[in-house]
Coordinates of C-alpha atoms in Angstrom, one line a residue:
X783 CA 57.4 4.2 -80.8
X784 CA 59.5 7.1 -81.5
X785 CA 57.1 9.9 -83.0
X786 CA 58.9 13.7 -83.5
X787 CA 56.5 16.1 -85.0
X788 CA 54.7 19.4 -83.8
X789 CA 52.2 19.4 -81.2
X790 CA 49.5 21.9 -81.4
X791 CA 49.7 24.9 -78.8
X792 CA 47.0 26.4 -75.9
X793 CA 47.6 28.4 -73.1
X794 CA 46.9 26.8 -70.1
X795 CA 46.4 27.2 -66.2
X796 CA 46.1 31.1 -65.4
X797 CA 47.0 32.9 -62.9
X798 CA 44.4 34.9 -61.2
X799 CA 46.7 37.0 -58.8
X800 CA 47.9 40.7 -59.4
X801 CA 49.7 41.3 -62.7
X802 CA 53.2 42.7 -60.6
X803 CA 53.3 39.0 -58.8
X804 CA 52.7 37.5 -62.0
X805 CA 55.7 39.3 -63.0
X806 CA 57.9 38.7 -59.7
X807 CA 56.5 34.7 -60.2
X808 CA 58.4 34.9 -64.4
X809 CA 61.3 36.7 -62.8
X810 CA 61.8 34.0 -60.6
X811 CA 61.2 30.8 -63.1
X812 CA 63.5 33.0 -65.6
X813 CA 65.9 33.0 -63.0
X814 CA 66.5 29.0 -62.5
X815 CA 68.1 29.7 -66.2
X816 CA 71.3 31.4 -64.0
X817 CA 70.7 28.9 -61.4
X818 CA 71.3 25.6 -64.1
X819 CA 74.2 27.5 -65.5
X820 CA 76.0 29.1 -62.8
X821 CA 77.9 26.0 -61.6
X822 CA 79.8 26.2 -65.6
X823 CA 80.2 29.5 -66.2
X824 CA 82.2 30.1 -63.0
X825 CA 83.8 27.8 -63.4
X826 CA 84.4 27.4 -67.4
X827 CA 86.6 29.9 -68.0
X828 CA 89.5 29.3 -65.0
X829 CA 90.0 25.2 -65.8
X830 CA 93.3 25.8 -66.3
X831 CA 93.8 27.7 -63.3
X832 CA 91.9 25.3 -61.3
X833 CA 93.7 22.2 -63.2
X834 CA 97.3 24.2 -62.2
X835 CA 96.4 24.5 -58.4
X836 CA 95.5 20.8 -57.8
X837 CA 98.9 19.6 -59.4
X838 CA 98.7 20.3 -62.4
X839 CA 99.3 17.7 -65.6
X840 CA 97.3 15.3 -66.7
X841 CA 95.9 14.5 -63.3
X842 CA 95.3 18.4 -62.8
X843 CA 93.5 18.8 -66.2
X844 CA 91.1 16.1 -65.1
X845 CA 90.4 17.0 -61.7
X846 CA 89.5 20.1 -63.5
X847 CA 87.4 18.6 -66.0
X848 CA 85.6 16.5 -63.5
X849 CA 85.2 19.5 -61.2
X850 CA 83.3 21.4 -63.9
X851 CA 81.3 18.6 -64.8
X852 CA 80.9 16.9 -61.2
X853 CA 77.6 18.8 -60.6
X854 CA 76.0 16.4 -63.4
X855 CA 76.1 13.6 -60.3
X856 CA 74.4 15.8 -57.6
X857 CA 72.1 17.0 -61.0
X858 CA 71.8 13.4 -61.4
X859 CA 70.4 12.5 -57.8
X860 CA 68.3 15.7 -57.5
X861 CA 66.4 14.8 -61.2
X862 CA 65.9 11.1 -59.6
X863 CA 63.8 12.6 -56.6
X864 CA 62.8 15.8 -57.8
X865 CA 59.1 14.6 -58.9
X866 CA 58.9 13.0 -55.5
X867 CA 59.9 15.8 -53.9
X868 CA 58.3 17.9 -55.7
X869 CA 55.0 16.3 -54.8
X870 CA 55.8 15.9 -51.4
X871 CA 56.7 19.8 -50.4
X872 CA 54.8 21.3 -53.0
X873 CA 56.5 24.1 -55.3
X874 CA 57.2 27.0 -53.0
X875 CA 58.9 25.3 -50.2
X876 CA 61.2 23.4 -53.0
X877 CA 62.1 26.8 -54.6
X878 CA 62.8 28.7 -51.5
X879 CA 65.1 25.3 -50.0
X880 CA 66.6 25.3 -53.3
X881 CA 67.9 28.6 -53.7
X882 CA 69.3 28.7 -50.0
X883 CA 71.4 25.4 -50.7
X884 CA 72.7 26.6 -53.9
X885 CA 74.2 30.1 -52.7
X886 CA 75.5 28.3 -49.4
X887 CA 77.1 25.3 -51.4
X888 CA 78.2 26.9 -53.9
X889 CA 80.1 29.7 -52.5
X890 CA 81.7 27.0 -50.3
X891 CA 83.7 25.7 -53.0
X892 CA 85.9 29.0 -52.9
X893 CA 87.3 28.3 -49.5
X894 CA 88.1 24.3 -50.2
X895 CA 91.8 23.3 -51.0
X896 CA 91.1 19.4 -50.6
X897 CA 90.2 18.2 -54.1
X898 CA 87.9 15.8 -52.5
X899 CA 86.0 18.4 -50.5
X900 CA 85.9 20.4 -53.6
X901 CA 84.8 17.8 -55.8
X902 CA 81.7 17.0 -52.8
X903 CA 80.7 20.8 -53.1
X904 CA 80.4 20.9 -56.6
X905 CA 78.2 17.9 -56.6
X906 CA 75.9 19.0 -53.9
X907 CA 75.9 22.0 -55.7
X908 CA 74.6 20.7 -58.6
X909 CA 71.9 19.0 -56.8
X910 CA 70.0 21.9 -55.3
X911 CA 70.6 24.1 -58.3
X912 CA 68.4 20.8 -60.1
X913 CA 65.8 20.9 -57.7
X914 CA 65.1 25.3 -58.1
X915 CA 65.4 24.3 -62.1
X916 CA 63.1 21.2 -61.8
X917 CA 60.2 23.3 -60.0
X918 CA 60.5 25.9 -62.3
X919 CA 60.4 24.5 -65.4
X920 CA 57.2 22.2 -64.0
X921 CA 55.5 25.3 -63.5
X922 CA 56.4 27.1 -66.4
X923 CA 55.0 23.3 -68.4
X924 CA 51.5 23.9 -66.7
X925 CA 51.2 27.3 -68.1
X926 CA 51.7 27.1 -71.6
X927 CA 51.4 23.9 -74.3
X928 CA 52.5 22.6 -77.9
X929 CA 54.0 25.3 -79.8
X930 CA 53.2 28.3 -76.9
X931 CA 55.2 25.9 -74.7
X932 CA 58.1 25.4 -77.4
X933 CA 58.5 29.3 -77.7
X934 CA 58.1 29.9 -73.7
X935 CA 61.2 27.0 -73.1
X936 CA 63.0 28.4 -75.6
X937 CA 63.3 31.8 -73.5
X938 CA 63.8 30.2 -70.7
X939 CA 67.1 27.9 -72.2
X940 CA 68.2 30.7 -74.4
X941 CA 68.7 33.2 -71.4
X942 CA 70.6 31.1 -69.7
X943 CA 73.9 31.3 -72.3
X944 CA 72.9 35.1 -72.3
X945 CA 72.7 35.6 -68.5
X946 CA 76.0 33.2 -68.6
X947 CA 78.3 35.6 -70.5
X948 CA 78.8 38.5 -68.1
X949 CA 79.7 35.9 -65.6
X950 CA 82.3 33.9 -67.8
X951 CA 84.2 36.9 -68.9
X952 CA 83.6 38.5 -65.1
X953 CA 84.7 34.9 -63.6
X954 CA 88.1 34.9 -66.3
X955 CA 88.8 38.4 -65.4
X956 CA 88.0 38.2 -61.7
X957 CA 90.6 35.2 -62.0
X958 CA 93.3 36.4 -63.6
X959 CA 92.6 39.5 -60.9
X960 CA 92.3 38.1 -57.2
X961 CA 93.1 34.1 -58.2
X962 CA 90.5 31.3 -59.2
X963 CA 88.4 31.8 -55.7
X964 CA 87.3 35.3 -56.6
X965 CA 84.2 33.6 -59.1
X966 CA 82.8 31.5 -56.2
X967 CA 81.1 34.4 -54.2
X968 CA 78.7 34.8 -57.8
X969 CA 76.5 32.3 -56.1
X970 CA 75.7 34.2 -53.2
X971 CA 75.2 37.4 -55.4
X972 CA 73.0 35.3 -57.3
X973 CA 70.9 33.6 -54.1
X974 CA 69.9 36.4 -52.1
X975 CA 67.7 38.7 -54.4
X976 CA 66.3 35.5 -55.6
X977 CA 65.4 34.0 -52.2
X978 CA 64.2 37.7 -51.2
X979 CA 61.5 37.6 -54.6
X980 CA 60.4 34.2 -54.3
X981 CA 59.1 34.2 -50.3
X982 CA 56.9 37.0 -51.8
X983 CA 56.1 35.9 -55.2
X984 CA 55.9 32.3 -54.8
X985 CA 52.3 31.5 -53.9
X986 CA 52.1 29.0 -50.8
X987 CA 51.4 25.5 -52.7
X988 CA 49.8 22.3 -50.5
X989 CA 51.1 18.6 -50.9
X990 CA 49.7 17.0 -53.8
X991 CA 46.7 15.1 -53.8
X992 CA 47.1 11.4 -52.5
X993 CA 45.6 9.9 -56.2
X994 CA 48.5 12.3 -58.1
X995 CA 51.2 11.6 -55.7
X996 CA 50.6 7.8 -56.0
X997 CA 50.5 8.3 -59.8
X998 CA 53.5 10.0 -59.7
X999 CA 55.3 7.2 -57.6
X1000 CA 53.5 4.5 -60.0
X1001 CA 55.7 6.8 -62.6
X1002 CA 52.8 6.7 -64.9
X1003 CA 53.5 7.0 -68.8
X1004 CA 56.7 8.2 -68.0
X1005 CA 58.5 5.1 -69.1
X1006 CA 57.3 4.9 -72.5
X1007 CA 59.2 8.5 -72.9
X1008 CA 62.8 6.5 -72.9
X1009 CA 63.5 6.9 -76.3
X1010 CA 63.1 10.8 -76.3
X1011 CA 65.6 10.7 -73.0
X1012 CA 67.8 8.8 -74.9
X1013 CA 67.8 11.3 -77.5
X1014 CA 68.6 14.0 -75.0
X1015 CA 71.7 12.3 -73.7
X1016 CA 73.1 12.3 -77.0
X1017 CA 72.1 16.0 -77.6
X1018 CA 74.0 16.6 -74.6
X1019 CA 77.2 14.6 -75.6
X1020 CA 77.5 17.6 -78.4
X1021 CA 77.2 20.3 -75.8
X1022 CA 79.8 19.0 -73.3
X1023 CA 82.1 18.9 -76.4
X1024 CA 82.2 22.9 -75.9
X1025 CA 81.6 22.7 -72.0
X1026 CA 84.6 20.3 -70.8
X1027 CA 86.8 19.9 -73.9
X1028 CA 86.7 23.4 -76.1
X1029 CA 89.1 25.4 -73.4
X1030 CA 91.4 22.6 -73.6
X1031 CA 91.1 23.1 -77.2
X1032 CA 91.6 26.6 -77.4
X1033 CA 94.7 25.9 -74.8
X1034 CA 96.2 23.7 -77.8
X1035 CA 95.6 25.9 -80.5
X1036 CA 97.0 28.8 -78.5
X1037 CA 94.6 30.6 -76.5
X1038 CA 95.9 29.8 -73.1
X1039 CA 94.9 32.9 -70.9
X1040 CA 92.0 32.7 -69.0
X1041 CA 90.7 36.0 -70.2
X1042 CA 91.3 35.6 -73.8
X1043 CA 89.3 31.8 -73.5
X1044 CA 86.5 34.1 -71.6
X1045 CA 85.5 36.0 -73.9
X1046 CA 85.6 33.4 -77.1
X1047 CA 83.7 31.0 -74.9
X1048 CA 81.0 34.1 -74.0
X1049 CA 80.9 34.6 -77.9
X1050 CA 80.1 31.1 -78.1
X1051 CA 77.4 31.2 -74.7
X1052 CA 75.5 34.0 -76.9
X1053 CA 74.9 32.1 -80.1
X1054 CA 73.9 29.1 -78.2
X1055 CA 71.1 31.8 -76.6
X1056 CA 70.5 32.7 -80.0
X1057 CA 69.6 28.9 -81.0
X1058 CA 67.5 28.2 -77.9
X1059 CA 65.3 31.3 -78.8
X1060 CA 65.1 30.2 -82.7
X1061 CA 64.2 26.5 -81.7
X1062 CA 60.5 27.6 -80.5
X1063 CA 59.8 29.5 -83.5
X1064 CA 61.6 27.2 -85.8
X1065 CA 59.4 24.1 -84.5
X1066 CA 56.4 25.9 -84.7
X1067 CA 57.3 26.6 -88.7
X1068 CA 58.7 23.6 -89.9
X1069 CA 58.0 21.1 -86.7
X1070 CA 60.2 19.1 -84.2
X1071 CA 61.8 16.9 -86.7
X1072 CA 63.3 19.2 -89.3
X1073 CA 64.5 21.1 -85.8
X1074 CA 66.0 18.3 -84.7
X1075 CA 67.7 17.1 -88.0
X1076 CA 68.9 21.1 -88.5
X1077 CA 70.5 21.6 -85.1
X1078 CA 72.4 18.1 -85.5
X1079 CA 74.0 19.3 -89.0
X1080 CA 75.2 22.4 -87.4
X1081 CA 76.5 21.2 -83.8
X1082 CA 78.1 18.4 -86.0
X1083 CA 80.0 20.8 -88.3
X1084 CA 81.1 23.1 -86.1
X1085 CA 82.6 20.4 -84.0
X1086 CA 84.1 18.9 -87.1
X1087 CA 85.7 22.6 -88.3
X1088 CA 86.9 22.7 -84.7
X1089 CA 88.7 19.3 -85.1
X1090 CA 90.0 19.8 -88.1
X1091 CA 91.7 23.4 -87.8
X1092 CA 94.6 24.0 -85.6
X1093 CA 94.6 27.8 -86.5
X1094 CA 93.1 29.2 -83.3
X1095 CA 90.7 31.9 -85.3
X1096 CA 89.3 29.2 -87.5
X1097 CA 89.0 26.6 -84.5
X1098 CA 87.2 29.2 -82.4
X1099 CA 84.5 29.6 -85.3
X1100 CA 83.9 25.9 -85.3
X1101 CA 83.2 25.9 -82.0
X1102 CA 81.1 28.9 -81.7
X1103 CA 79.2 27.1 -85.0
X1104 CA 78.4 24.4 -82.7
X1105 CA 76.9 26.0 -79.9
X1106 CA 74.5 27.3 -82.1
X1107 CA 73.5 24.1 -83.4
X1108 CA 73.5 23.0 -79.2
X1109 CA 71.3 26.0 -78.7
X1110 CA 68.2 24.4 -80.9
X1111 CA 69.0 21.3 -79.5
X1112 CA 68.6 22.5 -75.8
X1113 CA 65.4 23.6 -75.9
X1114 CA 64.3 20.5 -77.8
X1115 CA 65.4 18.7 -74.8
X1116 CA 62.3 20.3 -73.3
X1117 CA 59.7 19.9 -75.9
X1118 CA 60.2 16.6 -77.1
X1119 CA 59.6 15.7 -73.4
X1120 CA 56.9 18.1 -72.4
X1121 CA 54.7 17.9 -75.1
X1122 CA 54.3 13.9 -74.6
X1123 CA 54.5 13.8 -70.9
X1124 CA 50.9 12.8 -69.0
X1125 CA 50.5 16.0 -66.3
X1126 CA 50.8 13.8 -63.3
X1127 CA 53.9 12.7 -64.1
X1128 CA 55.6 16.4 -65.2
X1129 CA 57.6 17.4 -62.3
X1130 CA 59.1 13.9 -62.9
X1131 CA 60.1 13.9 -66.6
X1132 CA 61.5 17.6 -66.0
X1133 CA 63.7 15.5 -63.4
X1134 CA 65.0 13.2 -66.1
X1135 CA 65.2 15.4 -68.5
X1136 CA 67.9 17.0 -66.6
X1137 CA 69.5 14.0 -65.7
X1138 CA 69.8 12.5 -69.0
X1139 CA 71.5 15.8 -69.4
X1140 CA 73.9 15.7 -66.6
X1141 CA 74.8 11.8 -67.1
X1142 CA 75.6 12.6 -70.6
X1143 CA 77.6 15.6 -69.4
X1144 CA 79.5 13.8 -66.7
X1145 CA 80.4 10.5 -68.8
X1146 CA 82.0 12.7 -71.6
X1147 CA 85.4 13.0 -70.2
X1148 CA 85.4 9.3 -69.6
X1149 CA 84.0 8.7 -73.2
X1150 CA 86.5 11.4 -74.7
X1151 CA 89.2 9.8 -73.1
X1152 CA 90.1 6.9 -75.0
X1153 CA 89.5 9.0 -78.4
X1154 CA 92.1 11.6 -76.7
X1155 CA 94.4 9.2 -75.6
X1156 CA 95.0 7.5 -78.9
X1157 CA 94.4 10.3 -81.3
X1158 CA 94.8 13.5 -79.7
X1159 CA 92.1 16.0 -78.8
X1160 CA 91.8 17.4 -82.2
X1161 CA 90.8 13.6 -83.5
X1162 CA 88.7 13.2 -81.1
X1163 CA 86.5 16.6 -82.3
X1164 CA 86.8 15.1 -85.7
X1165 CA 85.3 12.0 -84.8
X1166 CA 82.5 12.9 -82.7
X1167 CA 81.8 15.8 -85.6
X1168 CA 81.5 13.0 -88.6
X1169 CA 79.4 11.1 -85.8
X1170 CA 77.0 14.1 -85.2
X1171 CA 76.3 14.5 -88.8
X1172 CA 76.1 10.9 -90.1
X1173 CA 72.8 10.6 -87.6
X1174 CA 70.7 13.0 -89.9
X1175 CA 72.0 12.5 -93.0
X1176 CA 71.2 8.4 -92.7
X1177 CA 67.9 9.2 -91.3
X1178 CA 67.1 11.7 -94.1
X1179 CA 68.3 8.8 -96.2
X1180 CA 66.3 6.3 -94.9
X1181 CA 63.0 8.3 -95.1
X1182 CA 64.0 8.9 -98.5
X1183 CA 64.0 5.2 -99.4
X1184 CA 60.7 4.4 -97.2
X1185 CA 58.7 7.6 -99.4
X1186 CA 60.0 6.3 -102.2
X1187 CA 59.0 2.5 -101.6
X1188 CA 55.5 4.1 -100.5
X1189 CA 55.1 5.8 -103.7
X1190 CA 56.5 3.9 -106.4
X1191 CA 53.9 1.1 -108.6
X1192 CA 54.1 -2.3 -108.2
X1193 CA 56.6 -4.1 -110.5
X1194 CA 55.6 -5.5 -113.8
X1195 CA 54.0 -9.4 -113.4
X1196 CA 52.9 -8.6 -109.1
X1197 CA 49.6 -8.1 -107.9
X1198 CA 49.5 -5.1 -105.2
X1199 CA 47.5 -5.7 -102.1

């Protein structure tokens, strides 16, 4: 059964080694936030360049949306094996594999003209950047719980919009600069001080006990979680709204430079932050639920304004409205995972967690689509907006009705049992 509401909170697990490689071990978790990101926000801001140099039109613009969305697949296959993985290296080999792949593949994406070879890069690309994320967040679960693990997720989600926004408005401006190849070498800026910290501060980890691995592979509770990954896909549908469809937006409403889309998509990047670090707090105030309702409303709004306002000022508020309602959502993601997950089976949950993500992320253009097709891009905002908020306002309703059945007296002539 589907149960949101606040878990209590203990530290957990400490770490007994020297307070600097404590440090240089955060630095490196807080770093998989730039990792998960990275593969959007160089990319984000130069669609329409991108869309322009692989022919352009309607088939351009979806190459490009695919390309930008594409690592969801390789996210997709890393979060299916990522527990096993996991289990199987142990956490320090994973991390330091992880990191190597993603500058390699990534930067590799600069120097491809076939769309097909570029597409493959930005999936595999996506894959090791899930497996460095999936390790990190697993460790960063066993070291904090309930409410102390809320407010630790949420720093880690909310730096990665942060972290994101000089690289969107450096990708746009590199772009519009030295062409849509100049963002690609980010990834290798990115890879080598992290590789360098990690083979120092990660701490060499064994193979997992036999009984846990074989728990792991027996996947545990894990399946009983379903309903709380199901609510994560749809979380997600909200955020790829702004991710694959808001430059296009912007593009119709008259924002067409890549530099002027930078920085209105970086303005939107930082109030997302701003929602991930709330979403701790908040669920620690007024619990998971009310979190969860909240961030809905105001993802579903903004969209909605978004869709409804062809004025590019007024469009670009809607849309940096619903990023903050996307920024509690993301680090619920987490939590209303986390906090229900058996230990055994973590590392795997953290997997598909993120894959629930990335599906969601990937099937949006395809879901979009038909809504686009038939009623333009703007309808399409508008419908997935009413959709957002109609969720919490019928289940505010329907609690409503249940309290009220619970506490009203029995009709006149009946006998209450």
């Amino acid at each position: 059964m589907l149960t949101i509401d606040r878990a209590a909170s203990a530290p957990v697990t400490p770490d007994a080694r020297s307070t600097t490689m404590r440090r240089l071990t955060l630095a490196v978790i807080l770093s998989s936030a730039v990792g998960t990101s990275l593969p959007y926000s160089t990319l984000q801001p130069i669609l329409p360049m991108v869309a322009a140099r692989f022919g352009g039109g309607a088939d351009g613009e979806r190459l490009a949306q695919f390309a930008v969305t594409a690592p969801a697949v390789g996210m997709l296959i890393g979060g299916l094996i990522a527990g096993w993985v996991l289990a199987a290296v142990g956490m320090r080999r994973l991390i330091l594999f992880a990191i190597l792949a993603q500058g390699v593949l990534g930067v590799a994406g600069g120097f491809l003209d076939n769309p097909w070879a570029f597409l493959a890069s930005r999936l595999a690309v996506g894959t090791a950047a899930v497996l460095f994320g999936t390790a990190c967040v697993t460790l960063l679960a066993e070291l904090y719980e309930g409410d102390a693990r809320a407010k630790a997720v949420g720093v880690l989600q909310g730096m990665a919009p942060f972290t994101a926004i000089p690289c969107i408005i450096a990708a746009g401006l590199l772009a519009e600069r030295f062409g849509w190849r100049a963002p690609f070498s980010f990834f290798v800026i990115f890879a080598l001080p992290v590789f360098l910290v990690a083979l120092f501060a990660i701490p060499p980890s064994t193979v997992a006990a036999p009984e846990a691995a074989q728990s792991t592979q027996r996947g545990g509770g894990l399946w009983r979680l379903w309903p709380y990954f199901l609510l994560v896909f749809g979380f997600s549908q909200l955020s790829t709204m702004g991710i694959a469809q808001f430059p296009f937006l912007l593009k119709e409403d008259g924002v067409a430079g890549s530099g002027p889309q930078s920085l209105i998509i970086a303005g939107s990047s930082l109030t997302m932050g701003l929602g991930a670090l709330l979403s701790g707090p908040l669920q620690a105030r007024i619990g998971e639920r009310r979190t969860l309702l909240s961030g809905v409303i105001v993802a579903g709004v903004g969209i909605l304004i978004a869709g409804l306002s062809h004025e590019a000022a007024i469009g670009a508020a809607g849309g940096i409205l619903s990023y903050a309602g996307c920024g509690l959502l993301l680090t619920l993601n987490f939590t209303l995972v986390l906090n229900r997950a058996a230990a055994e089976v973590r590392g795997m949950a953290v997997g598909f967690i993120l894959v629930a993500i990335f599906v969601s992320q990937f099937l949006n253009p395809l879901l979009i689509a038909p809504l686009r097709t038939a009623i333009g891009l703007h309808g399409a905002y508008v419908v997935v907006g009413l959709l957002a908020i109609a969720g919490p306002v019928l289940a505010m309703g329907v609690q409503g009705y249940r309290r009220r059945l619970i506490t009203a007296p029995p009709a006149a002539g009946r006998l209450r049992i």
